[in-house]
CSV table of C-alpha atoms in Angstrom, one decimal:
chain,number,residue,atom,x,y,z
A,1,MET,CA,-0.1,-0.1,0.0
A,2,PRO,CA,1.3,3.5,-0.8
A,3,ALA,CA,2.4,5.8,1.9
A,4,LEU,CA,0.1,9.0,2.8
A,5,PHE,CA,0.9,11.6,0.4
A,6,SER,CA,3.2,9.6,-1.9
A,7,ASP,CA,3.0,9.8,-5.4
A,8,ASP,CA,0.6,6.6,-6.0
A,9,TRP,CA,-1.2,7.7,-3.1
A,10,MET,CA,-2.1,11.2,-4.3
A,11,VAL,CA,-3.4,9.5,-7.7
A,12,ASP,CA,-5.3,7.2,-6.2
A,13,PHE,CA,-6.8,10.2,-4.0
A,14,GLY,CA,-7.3,11.9,-7.5
A,15,ASN,CA,-9.4,8.8,-8.9
A,16,GLU,CA,-11.3,8.5,-5.7
A,17,TRP,CA,-11.8,12.3,-5.6
A,18,ASN,CA,-13.1,12.0,-9.2
A,19,GLU,CA,-15.5,9.1,-8.6
A,20,GLU,CA,-17.4,11.3,-5.6
A,21,PRO,CA,-20.2,13.5,-6.9
A,22,ASP,CA,-20.2,15.4,-3.6
A,23,LEU,CA,-16.6,16.8,-4.8
A,24,GLY,CA,-16.2,16.7,-8.4
A,25,ASP,CA,-19.7,17.9,-9.4
A,26,ALA,CA,-20.2,20.2,-6.4
A,27,LEU,CA,-17.0,22.1,-7.3
A,28,ALA,CA,-17.8,22.1,-11.2
A,29,LYS,CA,-20.8,24.1,-10.5
A,30,ILE,CA,-18.8,26.8,-8.9
A,31,GLY,CA,-15.9,26.5,-11.4
A,32,PHE,CA,-13.3,25.5,-8.8
A,33,ASN,CA,-9.9,25.4,-10.2
A,34,SER,CA,-7.0,25.1,-7.7
A,35,VAL,CA,-3.7,23.4,-7.0
A,36,ILE,CA,-4.0,21.7,-3.6
A,37,GLY,CA,-0.9,20.6,-1.5
A,38,TYR,CA,-0.8,18.2,1.1
A,39,GLY,CA,1.7,17.6,3.8
A,40,PHE,CA,3.3,17.5,7.3
A,41,GLU,CA,3.4,20.1,9.9
A,42,GLY,CA,7.4,21.3,10.2
A,43,GLU,CA,8.5,20.4,6.8
A,44,ASP,CA,9.4,23.1,4.1
A,45,THR,CA,7.3,21.9,1.3
A,46,ALA,CA,3.9,19.4,0.9
A,47,ARG,CA,4.6,16.0,-0.2
A,48,GLY,CA,1.6,15.6,-2.8
A,49,TYR,CA,-0.7,18.1,-4.6
A,50,LEU,CA,-3.7,17.7,-6.7
A,51,ASN,CA,-4.6,19.9,-9.9
A,52,VAL,CA,-8.3,20.5,-9.7
A,53,GLU,CA,-9.8,22.1,-12.9
A,54,ASN,CA,-13.7,22.9,-13.1
A,55,GLY,CA,-14.1,20.5,-9.8
A,56,TYR,CA,-12.3,17.2,-11.2
A,57,VAL,CA,-8.6,16.4,-10.7
A,58,THR,CA,-6.8,16.6,-14.0
A,59,ALA,CA,-3.1,15.5,-12.4
A,60,ALA,CA,-1.9,14.2,-8.8
A,61,GLY,CA,1.4,13.0,-7.6
A,62,ALA,CA,4.3,13.7,-5.6
A,63,PHE,CA,4.8,17.5,-4.7
A,64,ASP,CA,7.5,19.2,-7.2
A,65,GLY,CA,7.7,22.4,-7.1
A,66,GLN,CA,4.0,23.3,-8.3
A,67,GLU,CA,2.6,26.7,-7.2
A,68,LEU,CA,-0.2,25.7,-4.6
A,69,ASN,CA,-3.3,27.6,-4.1
A,70,TRP,CA,-3.8,25.8,-1.1
A,71,ASP,CA,-1.4,24.1,1.2
A,72,LEU,CA,-2.6,22.2,4.0
A,73,ARG,CA,-0.4,20.7,6.6
A,74,ALA,CA,-1.0,18.6,9.9
A,75,LYS,CA,0.9,16.1,11.7
A,76,PRO,CA,0.8,12.6,10.6
A,77,ASP,CA,-1.0,11.2,13.3
A,78,ASP,CA,-4.0,13.6,12.7
A,79,TRP,CA,-4.1,13.0,9.0
A,80,GLU,CA,-4.3,9.3,9.8
A,81,LYS,CA,-7.3,10.0,12.4
A,82,TRP,CA,-8.9,12.2,9.9
A,83,CYS,CA,-8.5,9.6,7.1
A,84,ASN,CA,-10.0,6.9,9.4
A,85,LYS,CA,-12.8,8.8,10.8
A,86,GLY,CA,-13.7,11.6,8.3
A,87,LEU,CA,-14.1,15.3,9.7
A,88,GLY,CA,-17.1,17.2,10.4
A,89,MET,CA,-17.7,20.6,10.0
A,90,MET,CA,-17.0,21.3,14.1
A,91,ALA,CA,-14.2,18.9,14.4
A,92,LEU,CA,-12.8,21.1,11.0
A,93,GLY,CA,-13.3,24.1,12.9
A,94,LEU,CA,-11.8,22.7,16.4
A,95,ALA,CA,-8.8,21.4,14.4
A,96,TYR,CA,-8.2,24.8,12.5
A,97,THR,CA,-8.5,27.0,16.0
A,98,GLY,CA,-6.5,24.5,17.9
A,99,GLY,CA,-3.4,24.5,15.1
A,100,LYS,CA,-3.8,20.9,14.1
A,101,LEU,CA,-5.0,21.8,10.8
A,102,LYS,CA,-3.0,24.4,9.0
A,103,PHE,CA,-3.2,26.3,5.8
A,104,LYS,CA,0.3,27.3,4.9
A,105,THR,CA,-1.3,28.8,1.7
A,106,GLY,CA,-5.0,29.6,1.1
A,107,ASP,CA,-8.0,31.5,3.0
A,108,TYR,CA,-9.8,29.3,5.5
A,109,GLY,CA,-12.2,31.8,6.4
A,110,ALA,CA,-13.3,32.3,3.0
A,111,MET,CA,-13.7,28.6,2.3
A,112,ILE,CA,-15.4,27.9,5.6
A,113,LYS,CA,-17.7,30.9,4.9
A,114,ASN,CA,-18.8,29.6,1.2
A,115,PRO,CA,-20.8,26.5,1.6
A,116,ALA,CA,-20.3,25.5,-2.0
A,117,MET,CA,-16.5,25.4,-0.9
A,118,ALA,CA,-17.0,24.0,2.8
A,119,GLY,CA,-19.1,20.9,1.9
A,120,PRO,CA,-16.8,19.5,-0.8
A,121,PHE,CA,-13.8,20.3,1.8
A,122,ILE,CA,-15.3,18.3,4.7
A,123,LYS,CA,-16.0,15.4,1.9
A,124,SER,CA,-12.4,15.4,0.8
A,125,PHE,CA,-11.3,13.8,4.3
A,126,THR,CA,-14.1,11.1,3.6
A,127,VAL,CA,-12.8,10.6,0.3
A,128,MET,CA,-9.0,10.4,1.7
A,129,GLY,CA,-10.5,7.4,4.3
A,130,ARG,CA,-11.0,5.4,0.9
A,131,VAL,CA,-7.6,5.3,-0.5
A,132,ALA,CA,-5.4,2.3,1.0
A,133,ARG,CA,-2.2,3.5,2.6
A,134,SER,CA,0.7,2.0,4.6
């Protein structure tokens, strides 16, 4: 099984993202385009990325210097917990205000105030849990 945020894991995550209507279809309705990085707190760069065009992942893999619109960071144990249990709106707020989920790049406040973005963002954690990992 691929390690969290490895090249193979990110490709699998992108495929799962595209299979989930509450992500792709929902984000397509608002014309969402972004490059999203995922990684671990304290590291200089993200480990993996998704390129999202009109709601759907068009490229995914190991981070290789792409310019990121969003760069999400947390400790490995927190990522594992969220992958296993998902993340609801209240837990997301607590993770952010408690410093467990950091937005190195991206505007958490603007995202969470927009239901068309917040719902899919929360759903992305459930989708992460569908991806096998070591």
